[in-house]
PDB file of C-alpha atoms in Angstrom:
ATOM      1  CA  MET A   7     -28.606   9.490 -16.671  1.00 83.00           C
ATOM      2  CA  ASP A   8     -29.353   5.689 -16.419  1.00 94.00           C
ATOM      3  CA  ILE A   9     -27.979   4.951 -12.825  1.00 97.00           C
ATOM      4  CA  ILE A  10     -26.926   1.626 -13.298  1.00 96.00           C
ATOM      5  CA  THR A  11     -25.431   2.129 -16.411  1.00 96.00           C
ATOM      6  CA  ASN A  12     -23.361   4.774 -14.855  1.00 96.00           C
ATOM      7  CA  ILE A  13     -22.468   2.401 -11.841  1.00 96.00           C
ATOM      8  CA  CYS A  14     -21.444  -0.641 -14.232  1.00 97.00           C
ATOM      9  CA  ALA A  15     -19.414   1.995 -16.422  1.00 96.00           C
ATOM     10  CA  VAL A  16     -17.444   3.166 -13.440  1.00 97.00           C
ATOM     11  CA  VAL A  17     -16.897  -0.680 -11.891  1.00 97.00           C
ATOM     12  CA  ASN A  18     -15.731  -1.320 -15.792  1.00 97.00           C
ATOM     13  CA  ASP A  19     -13.116   1.681 -15.801  1.00 97.00           C
ATOM     14  CA  GLU A  20     -11.921   0.730 -12.349  1.00 97.00           C
ATOM     15  CA  ALA A  21     -11.453  -3.021 -13.502  1.00 97.00           C
ATOM     16  CA  THR A  22      -9.733  -2.032 -16.818  1.00 97.00           C
ATOM     17  CA  ALA A  23      -7.303   0.273 -14.651  1.00 96.00           C
ATOM     18  CA  LEU A  24      -6.429  -2.700 -12.752  1.00 97.00           C
ATOM     19  CA  LYS A  25      -5.602  -4.732 -15.628  1.00 96.00           C
ATOM     20  CA  GLN A  26      -3.342  -1.847 -17.106  1.00 94.00           C
ATOM     21  CA  VAL A  27      -1.707  -1.800 -13.602  1.00 95.00           C
ATOM     22  CA  GLU A  28      -0.992  -5.388 -13.962  1.00 95.00           C
ATOM     23  CA  ALA A  29       0.861  -5.121 -17.355  1.00 93.00           C
ATOM     24  CA  SER A  30       2.978  -2.163 -16.030  1.00 92.00           C
ATOM     25  CA  ILE A  31       3.951  -4.503 -13.023  1.00 93.00           C
ATOM     26  CA  ARG A  32       5.652  -7.026 -15.670  1.00 90.00           C
ATOM     27  CA  HIS A  33       7.226  -4.135 -17.289  1.00 86.00           C
ATOM     28  CA  ASN A  34       8.496  -3.002 -13.486  1.00 80.00           C
ATOM     29  CA  ASN A  35       9.123  -6.219 -12.043  1.00 89.00           C
ATOM     30  CA  GLU A  36      12.560  -5.466 -10.984  1.00 93.00           C
ATOM     31  CA  ASP A  37      11.650  -2.725  -8.255  1.00 92.00           C
ATOM     32  CA  TYR A  38       8.540  -5.188  -7.094  1.00 95.00           C
ATOM     33  CA  LEU A  39      11.024  -8.044  -6.554  1.00 96.00           C
ATOM     34  CA  GLU A  40      13.170  -5.732  -4.766  1.00 96.00           C
ATOM     35  CA  LEU A  41      10.648  -4.359  -2.316  1.00 97.00           C
ATOM     36  CA  VAL A  42       9.085  -7.942  -1.607  1.00 97.00           C
ATOM     37  CA  LYS A  43      12.580  -8.854  -0.733  1.00 97.00           C
ATOM     38  CA  GLN A  44      13.268  -5.978   1.548  1.00 97.00           C
ATOM     39  CA  ILE A  45       9.915  -6.775   3.369  1.00 98.00           C
ATOM     40  CA  ILE A  46      10.738 -10.148   3.828  1.00 98.00           C
ATOM     41  CA  ALA A  47      14.306  -9.569   5.072  1.00 97.00           C
ATOM     42  CA  LEU A  48      12.805  -6.792   7.350  1.00 97.00           C
ATOM     43  CA  ASN A  49      14.019  -6.475  10.977  1.00 96.00           C
ATOM     44  CA  GLY A  50      11.845  -3.764  11.923  1.00 98.00           C
ATOM     45  CA  ARG A  51       8.232  -2.937  11.047  1.00 98.00           C
ATOM     46  CA  LEU A  52       6.581  -1.936   7.700  1.00 98.00           C
ATOM     47  CA  ILE A  53       5.138   1.814   8.304  1.00 98.00           C
ATOM     48  CA  PHE A  54       2.533   3.329   5.677  1.00 98.00           C
ATOM     49  CA  THR A  55       2.330   6.848   5.211  1.00 98.00           C
ATOM     50  CA  GLY A  56       0.290   9.490   3.190  1.00 98.00           C
ATOM     51  CA  VAL A  57      -2.685  12.186   3.489  1.00 98.00           C
ATOM     52  CA  GLY A  58      -6.069  12.470   2.434  1.00 97.00           C
ATOM     53  CA  LYS A  59      -7.184   9.252   0.058  1.00 97.00           C
ATOM     54  CA  SER A  60      -4.044   7.795  -0.018  1.00 97.00           C
ATOM     55  CA  GLY A  61      -3.883   7.872   3.756  1.00 98.00           C
ATOM     56  CA  HIS A  62      -6.795   5.824   3.889  1.00 98.00           C
ATOM     57  CA  ILE A  63      -5.314   3.574   1.609  1.00 98.00           C
ATOM     58  CA  GLY A  64      -2.087   3.546   3.648  1.00 98.00           C
ATOM     59  CA  ARG A  65      -4.383   2.819   6.762  1.00 98.00           C
ATOM     60  CA  LYS A  66      -6.011  -0.047   5.625  1.00 98.00           C
ATOM     61  CA  LEU A  67      -2.572  -1.852   4.021  1.00 98.00           C
ATOM     62  CA  ALA A  68      -0.973  -1.612   7.150  1.00 98.00           C
ATOM     63  CA  ALA A  69      -4.086  -3.584   8.619  1.00 98.00           C
ATOM     64  CA  THR A  70      -3.474  -6.149   5.903  1.00 98.00           C
ATOM     65  CA  PHE A  71       0.088  -6.836   6.274  1.00 98.00           C
ATOM     66  CA  ALA A  72      -0.117  -7.000  10.161  1.00 97.00           C
ATOM     67  CA  SER A  73      -2.918  -9.436   9.701  1.00 95.00           C
ATOM     68  CA  MET A  74      -0.815 -11.727   7.259  1.00 96.00           C
ATOM     69  CA  GLY A  75       1.803 -11.838   9.691  1.00 96.00           C
ATOM     70  CA  THR A  76       4.157  -8.599   9.046  1.00 97.00           C
ATOM     71  CA  PRO A  77       4.044  -6.014  11.750  1.00 97.00           C
ATOM     72  CA  ALA A  78       2.949  -2.592  10.286  1.00 98.00           C
ATOM     73  CA  PHE A  79       1.230   0.048  11.154  1.00 98.00           C
ATOM     74  CA  PHE A  80       0.169   3.763  10.133  1.00 98.00           C
ATOM     75  CA  VAL A  81       1.619   7.352  10.154  1.00 98.00           C
ATOM     76  CA  HIS A  82      -0.277  10.155   8.950  1.00 98.00           C
ATOM     77  CA  ALA A  83       2.556  12.312   7.133  1.00 97.00           C
ATOM     78  CA  THR A  84       1.167  15.280   8.341  1.00 97.00           C
ATOM     79  CA  GLU A  85       1.421  14.179  12.238  1.00 97.00           C
ATOM     80  CA  ALA A  86       4.823  12.803  11.802  1.00 97.00           C
ATOM     81  CA  MET A  87       5.920  16.428  11.321  1.00 97.00           C
ATOM     82  CA  HIS A  88       4.685  17.426  14.680  1.00 97.00           C
ATOM     83  CA  GLY A  89       6.231  13.954  16.844  1.00 97.00           C
ATOM     84  CA  ASP A  90       4.612  11.010  15.495  1.00 98.00           C
ATOM     85  CA  ILE A  91       7.851  10.497  13.179  1.00 97.00           C
ATOM     86  CA  GLY A  92       9.431   9.270  16.847  1.00 98.00           C
ATOM     87  CA  MET A  93       7.268   5.777  16.110  1.00 98.00           C
ATOM     88  CA  ILE A  94       9.735   5.284  13.432  1.00 98.00           C
ATOM     89  CA  THR A  95      13.061   3.206  13.803  1.00 98.00           C
ATOM     90  CA  PRO A  96      16.212   3.185  11.628  1.00 98.00           C
ATOM     91  CA  ASP A  97      15.161  -0.815  11.327  1.00 98.00           C
ATOM     92  CA  ASP A  98      11.480  -0.109  10.059  1.00 98.00           C
ATOM     93  CA  LEU A  99      10.477   0.328   6.069  1.00 98.00           C
ATOM     94  CA  VAL A 100       8.130   3.338   5.214  1.00 98.00           C
ATOM     95  CA  ILE A 101       5.907   3.086   1.798  1.00 98.00           C
ATOM     96  CA  ALA A 102       4.934   6.523   1.350  1.00 98.00           C
ATOM     97  CA  ILE A 103       1.705   6.849  -0.852  1.00 98.00           C
ATOM     98  CA  SER A 104       0.904   9.882  -3.190  1.00 98.00           C
ATOM     99  CA  ASN A 105      -0.618   8.925  -6.901  1.00 97.00           C
ATOM    100  CA  SER A 106       0.883  12.658  -8.127  1.00 97.00           C
ATOM    101  CA  GLY A 107       4.126  11.977  -5.990  1.00 98.00           C
ATOM    102  CA  GLU A 108       4.001  15.889  -5.616  1.00 98.00           C
ATOM    103  CA  THR A 109       1.679  16.194  -2.314  1.00 96.00           C
ATOM    104  CA  LYS A 110       3.762  18.566   0.105  1.00 96.00           C
ATOM    105  CA  GLU A 111       2.663  16.668   3.080  1.00 95.00           C
ATOM    106  CA  ALA A 112       3.874  13.298   1.548  1.00 96.00           C
ATOM    107  CA  THR A 113       7.401  14.814   0.266  1.00 97.00           C
ATOM    108  CA  THR A 114       8.259  16.856   3.083  1.00 97.00           C
ATOM    109  CA  VAL A 115       8.200  13.837   5.300  1.00 98.00           C
ATOM    110  CA  ILE A 116      11.107  11.995   3.469  1.00 98.00           C
ATOM    111  CA  ALA A 117      13.823  13.784   4.821  1.00 98.00           C
ATOM    112  CA  PRO A 118      13.423  13.292   8.480  1.00 98.00           C
ATOM    113  CA  ILE A 119      12.425   9.769   7.818  1.00 98.00           C
ATOM    114  CA  HIS A 120      16.072   9.303   6.268  1.00 98.00           C
ATOM    115  CA  ARG A 121      17.562  11.221   8.883  1.00 98.00           C
ATOM    116  CA  ILE A 122      16.365   8.495  11.395  1.00 98.00           C
ATOM    117  CA  GLY A 123      18.018   6.018   9.067  1.00 98.00           C
ATOM    118  CA  ALA A 124      14.793   4.273   7.969  1.00 98.00           C
ATOM    119  CA  LYS A 125      14.339   3.548   4.119  1.00 98.00           C
ATOM    120  CA  VAL A 126      11.430   5.037   2.038  1.00 98.00           C
ATOM    121  CA  ALA A 127       9.539   2.908  -0.740  1.00 98.00           C
ATOM    122  CA  ALA A 128       7.096   5.676  -3.151  1.00 98.00           C
ATOM    123  CA  LEU A 129       3.806   4.191  -3.991  1.00 98.00           C
ATOM    124  CA  THR A 130       3.296   6.489  -6.710  1.00 98.00           C
ATOM    125  CA  GLY A 131       1.395   6.982 -10.290  1.00 97.00           C
ATOM    126  CA  ASN A 132       4.303   9.377 -11.279  1.00 97.00           C
ATOM    127  CA  LYS A 133       7.667   8.040 -11.819  1.00 96.00           C
ATOM    128  CA  ASN A 134       9.131  11.272 -12.408  1.00 97.00           C
ATOM    129  CA  SER A 135       7.674  12.844  -9.119  1.00 98.00           C
ATOM    130  CA  LEU A 136       9.740  14.271  -6.168  1.00 98.00           C
ATOM    131  CA  LEU A 137       8.545  11.187  -4.249  1.00 98.00           C
ATOM    132  CA  ALA A 138       9.930   8.959  -6.755  1.00 97.00           C
ATOM    133  CA  ARG A 139      13.321  10.729  -6.736  1.00 97.00           C
ATOM    134  CA  GLU A 140      13.415  11.030  -3.229  1.00 97.00           C
ATOM    135  CA  CYS A 141      12.896   7.505  -2.112  1.00 97.00           C
ATOM    136  CA  ASP A 142      14.792   4.676  -1.814  1.00 97.00           C
ATOM    137  CA  TYR A 143      12.571   2.140  -3.874  1.00 96.00           C
ATOM    138  CA  LEU A 144       9.892   2.753  -6.195  1.00 96.00           C
ATOM    139  CA  ILE A 145       6.398   1.049  -6.462  1.00 96.00           C
ATOM    140  CA  LEU A 146       4.719   2.457 -10.128  1.00 96.00           C
ATOM    141  CA  VAL A 147       1.155   1.928 -10.041  1.00 97.00           C
ATOM    142  CA  HIS A 148       0.218   4.460 -12.895  1.00 96.00           C
ATOM    143  CA  VAL A 149      -3.330   5.103 -14.107  1.00 96.00           C
ATOM    144  CA  ALA A 150      -4.334   6.731 -17.174  1.00 95.00           C
ATOM    145  CA  GLN A 151      -7.125   8.848 -15.685  1.00 96.00           C
ATOM    146  CA  GLU A 152      -9.562   8.542 -12.793  1.00 97.00           C
ATOM    147  CA  ALA A 153     -13.076   7.066 -13.147  1.00 96.00           C
ATOM    148  CA  ASP A 154     -15.058  10.321 -12.611  1.00 94.00           C
ATOM    149  CA  GLN A 155     -16.394  12.408 -15.211  1.00 93.00           C
ATOM    150  CA  TYR A 156     -13.894  15.235 -14.213  1.00 96.00           C
ATOM    151  CA  ASN A 157     -10.871  13.178 -13.794  1.00 96.00           C
ATOM    152  CA  LEU A 158     -10.680  14.471 -10.623  1.00 96.00           C
ATOM    153  CA  ALA A 159     -11.801  12.281  -7.732  1.00 96.00           C
ATOM    154  CA  PRO A 160      -9.373   9.638  -6.398  1.00 96.00           C
ATOM    155  CA  THR A 161     -10.903   6.276  -7.870  1.00 97.00           C
ATOM    156  CA  ASN A 162      -9.113   4.507 -10.285  1.00 97.00           C
ATOM    157  CA  SER A 163      -5.740   5.487  -8.515  1.00 97.00           C
ATOM    158  CA  SER A 164      -6.888   4.640  -5.239  1.00 97.00           C
ATOM    159  CA  THR A 165      -8.419   1.248  -6.365  1.00 98.00           C
ATOM    160  CA  ALA A 166      -5.195   0.490  -7.975  1.00 98.00           C
ATOM    161  CA  ALA A 167      -2.661   1.196  -5.018  1.00 98.00           C
ATOM    162  CA  LEU A 168      -5.221  -0.446  -2.600  1.00 98.00           C
ATOM    163  CA  ALA A 169      -5.173  -3.833  -5.175  1.00 98.00           C
ATOM    164  CA  VAL A 170      -1.292  -3.444  -5.591  1.00 98.00           C
ATOM    165  CA  GLY A 171      -0.789  -3.199  -1.765  1.00 98.00           C
ATOM    166  CA  ASP A 172      -2.857  -6.503  -1.115  1.00 98.00           C
ATOM    167  CA  ALA A 173      -1.021  -8.086  -3.759  1.00 98.00           C
ATOM    168  CA  ILE A 174       2.206  -7.427  -2.217  1.00 98.00           C
ATOM    169  CA  ALA A 175       0.962  -8.662   1.071  1.00 98.00           C
ATOM    170  CA  LEU A 176      -0.349 -11.740  -0.042  1.00 98.00           C
ATOM    171  CA  THR A 177       2.973 -12.283  -1.976  1.00 98.00           C
ATOM    172  CA  VAL A 178       4.951 -11.830   1.046  1.00 98.00           C
ATOM    173  CA  ALA A 179       2.772 -13.872   3.392  1.00 97.00           C
ATOM    174  CA  LYS A 180       3.124 -16.971   1.144  1.00 97.00           C
ATOM    175  CA  ALA A 181       6.788 -16.084   0.736  1.00 97.00           C
ATOM    176  CA  LYS A 182       7.306 -16.348   4.370  1.00 96.00           C
ATOM    177  CA  GLY A 183       5.197 -19.739   4.780  1.00 96.00           C
ATOM    178  CA  PHE A 184       2.205 -17.595   6.513  1.00 94.00           C
ATOM    179  CA  SER A 185      -0.338 -20.689   7.178  1.00 90.00           C
ATOM    180  CA  GLU A 186      -4.087 -20.920   8.245  1.00 87.00           C
ATOM    181  CA  LYS A 187      -3.029 -21.435  11.428  1.00 86.00           C
ATOM    182  CA  ASP A 188      -1.356 -18.355  11.865  1.00 89.00           C
ATOM    183  CA  PHE A 189      -3.774 -16.541  10.378  1.00 88.00           C
ATOM    184  CA  GLY A 190      -5.856 -17.968  12.992  1.00 84.00           C
ATOM    185  CA  MET A 191      -3.784 -16.735  15.846  1.00 86.00           C
ATOM    186  CA  LEU A 192      -4.046 -13.289  14.439  1.00 86.00           C
ATOM    187  CA  HIS A 193      -7.831 -13.336  14.166  1.00 82.00           C
ATOM    188  CA  PRO A 194      -9.168 -15.080  17.202  1.00 83.00           C
ATOM    189  CA  GLY A 195     -12.250 -12.711  16.965  1.00 82.00           C
ATOM    190  CA  GLY A 196     -15.278 -12.370  14.677  1.00 78.00           C
ATOM    191  CA  SER A 197     -16.676 -15.072  12.386  1.00 84.00           C
ATOM    192  CA  LEU A 198     -13.238 -15.765  10.920  1.00 77.00           C
ATOM    193  CA  GLY A 199     -12.141 -16.875  14.377  1.00 76.00           C
ATOM    194  CA  LYS A 200     -15.247 -18.794  15.327  1.00 76.00           C
ATOM    195  CA  ARG A 201     -14.479 -20.766  12.301  1.00 81.00           C
ATOM    196  CA  LEU A 202     -11.277 -21.654  12.517  1.00 78.00           C
ATOM    197  CA  VAL A 203     -11.738 -23.068  16.252  1.00 76.00           C
ATOM    198  CA  GLN A 204     -14.857 -25.187  14.490  1.00 79.00           C
ATOM    199  CA  GLU A 205     -12.501 -26.317  12.118  1.00 78.00           C
ATOM    200  CA  GLY A 206      -9.782 -27.255  14.784  1.00 76.00           C
ATOM    201  CA  VAL A 207      -7.364 -24.752  12.952  1.00 74.00           C
ATOM    202  CA  ILE A 208      -6.896 -23.055  16.321  1.00 71.00           C
ATOM    203  CA  LYS A 209      -7.754 -24.285  19.861  1.00 71.00           C
TER     204      LYS A 209
END
């Protein structure tokens, strides 16, 4: 095996998957438009849930939305069933992430969330899945296959979910008129905060 060739092949495979997802978004634009409108008008918080690699993606996306002016956090789907669901209120919008849409932990939590009164969006690669059917909104992020030789490891699917989540976060921020100063207010530390202070964006 040529190591560099293999690395480049995986990168190319994931890039190709993202282009396929981009084309899919254009065909499913009504679902995306509705979700963005719901997030912009949200009175509560945006909450992500999931398990495994999908959970890791959800945790990162919650941090991205929060840093871009939309209050957000992550609730692990398993922990939600053991009390953490109490973090969710009727004014919140939950995004449940599962590529297959059939993961038991991800689907079991939907009914209890609905009983609270919150709406749920499914971010999944399977539009016919239980998760897609049980949720109020659908964010279809389908990839043909994963990047590994066995088509098993969450790679193309997790990269696509992350990219789509980032795209929605930045779109919402732009629609809200989120400014460089707003960004600075939420990033007072680190090299970003230092740069914005030096540039006079934040005092």
